[in-house]
Short mmCIF file of C-alpha atoms in Angstrom, two decimals:
data_model
loop_
_atom_site.label_atom_id
_atom_site.label_comp_id
_atom_site.label_asym_id
_atom_site.label_seq_id
_atom_site.Cartn_x
_atom_site.Cartn_y
_atom_site.Cartn_z
CA MET I 390 0.00 0.00 0.00
CA LEU I 391 1.24 3.49 -0.82
CA ALA I 392 1.77 5.24 2.53
CA SER I 393 3.58 8.39 1.43
CA THR I 394 4.61 10.09 -1.78
CA LYS I 395 6.40 13.29 -2.70
CA CYS I 396 7.34 14.95 -5.99
CA ASP I 397 9.53 18.02 -6.53
CA PHE I 398 9.27 19.53 -9.98
CA ILE I 399 12.65 20.81 -11.16
CA ALA I 400 11.85 21.91 -14.73
CA GLN I 401 8.79 22.25 -16.92
CA GLY I 402 7.51 19.23 -18.81
CA TYR I 403 5.59 19.57 -22.08
CA PHE I 404 2.71 17.78 -23.78
CA ASN I 405 4.05 14.96 -26.03
CA GLN I 406 7.54 15.24 -24.50
CA LEU I 407 9.17 11.82 -24.23
CA LEU I 408 10.11 11.14 -20.63
CA THR I 409 12.24 8.51 -18.95
CA ILE I 410 11.39 7.43 -15.42
CA ARG I 411 14.11 5.86 -13.30
CA THR I 412 13.05 4.15 -10.08
CA SER I 413 15.37 2.84 -7.39
CA LEU I 414 14.68 0.93 -4.21
CA THR I 415 16.69 2.61 -1.43
CA LYS I 416 15.54 0.89 1.77
CA VAL I 417 13.84 -2.35 2.76
CA GLY I 418 12.52 -2.48 6.30
CA THR I 419 10.46 -4.98 8.26
CA LYS I 420 7.08 -3.69 7.05
CA SER I 421 7.93 -1.09 4.41
CA CYS I 422 10.27 -0.08 1.61
CA ASP I 423 11.42 3.27 0.24
CA MET I 424 11.77 4.21 -3.42
CA VAL I 425 13.10 7.25 -5.26
CA HIS I 426 12.13 8.33 -8.76
CA ASP I 427 13.77 10.58 -11.34
CA ILE I 428 11.79 11.84 -14.33
CA LEU I 429 14.03 12.98 -17.18
CA CYS I 430 13.60 14.36 -20.67
CA SER I 431 14.46 11.38 -22.88
CA GLN I 432 16.19 13.53 -25.51
CA THR I 433 18.32 15.81 -23.30
CA GLY I 434 18.60 13.95 -19.99
CA GLU I 435 17.38 17.09 -18.19
CA VAL I 436 15.80 16.30 -14.81
CA ILE I 437 12.12 17.27 -14.89
CA ALA I 438 11.15 15.97 -11.43
CA LYS I 439 12.41 13.98 -8.44
CA GLY I 440 10.10 11.94 -6.26
CA SER I 441 9.98 9.46 -3.45
CA ALA I 442 7.51 6.94 -2.09
CA VAL I 443 7.07 4.70 0.93
CA LEU I 444 5.22 1.42 0.38
CA VAL I 445 3.85 -0.55 3.34
CA CYS I 446 2.89 -4.20 3.48
CA PHE I 447 -0.76 -4.05 4.54
CA ASN I 448 -3.28 -6.75 5.41
CA PHE I 449 -6.64 -5.45 4.22
CA LEU I 450 -8.62 -8.16 6.05
CA LYS I 451 -7.04 -7.25 9.40
CA GLN I 452 -6.74 -3.54 8.49
CA LYS I 453 -3.18 -3.24 9.74
CA SER I 454 0.39 -3.31 8.49
CA GLU I 455 2.35 -6.52 8.73
CA PRO I 456 5.89 -7.74 8.04
CA ILE I 457 6.86 -8.15 4.40
CA PRO I 458 6.78 -11.88 3.58
CA GLU I 459 10.33 -13.24 3.50
CA PHE I 460 10.17 -14.41 -0.15
CA ILE I 461 9.12 -10.90 -1.22
CA LYS I 462 11.68 -9.22 1.05
CA GLU I 463 14.47 -11.31 -0.52
CA LYS I 464 13.40 -10.17 -4.01
CA LEU I 465 13.24 -6.54 -2.88
CA ILE I 466 16.70 -6.71 -1.27
CA SER I 467 18.15 -8.08 -4.51
CA HIS I 468 17.13 -4.78 -6.19
CA LEU I 469 18.32 -2.50 -3.40
CA VAL I 470 20.46 0.47 -4.48
CA HIS I 471 22.77 2.13 -1.96
CA ASN I 472 23.18 5.88 -2.47
#
């Protein structure tokens, strides 16, 4: 479940502009993980926006967060990027 998100716009984007979105996983916790996003102009590489998000493992039946299942956590850790 998306618990938090933020986006800082650095430059103006335009209709029909080709954009590249880079996403990195920066932290894997017990119940959540953190991601960062860069949105760039595909032609120039100019940064259009920088964002971040926190995702939480959530049990909708119990209506509460819970630990990330180990098999998922292992997959997430394999994609972890250290800044």
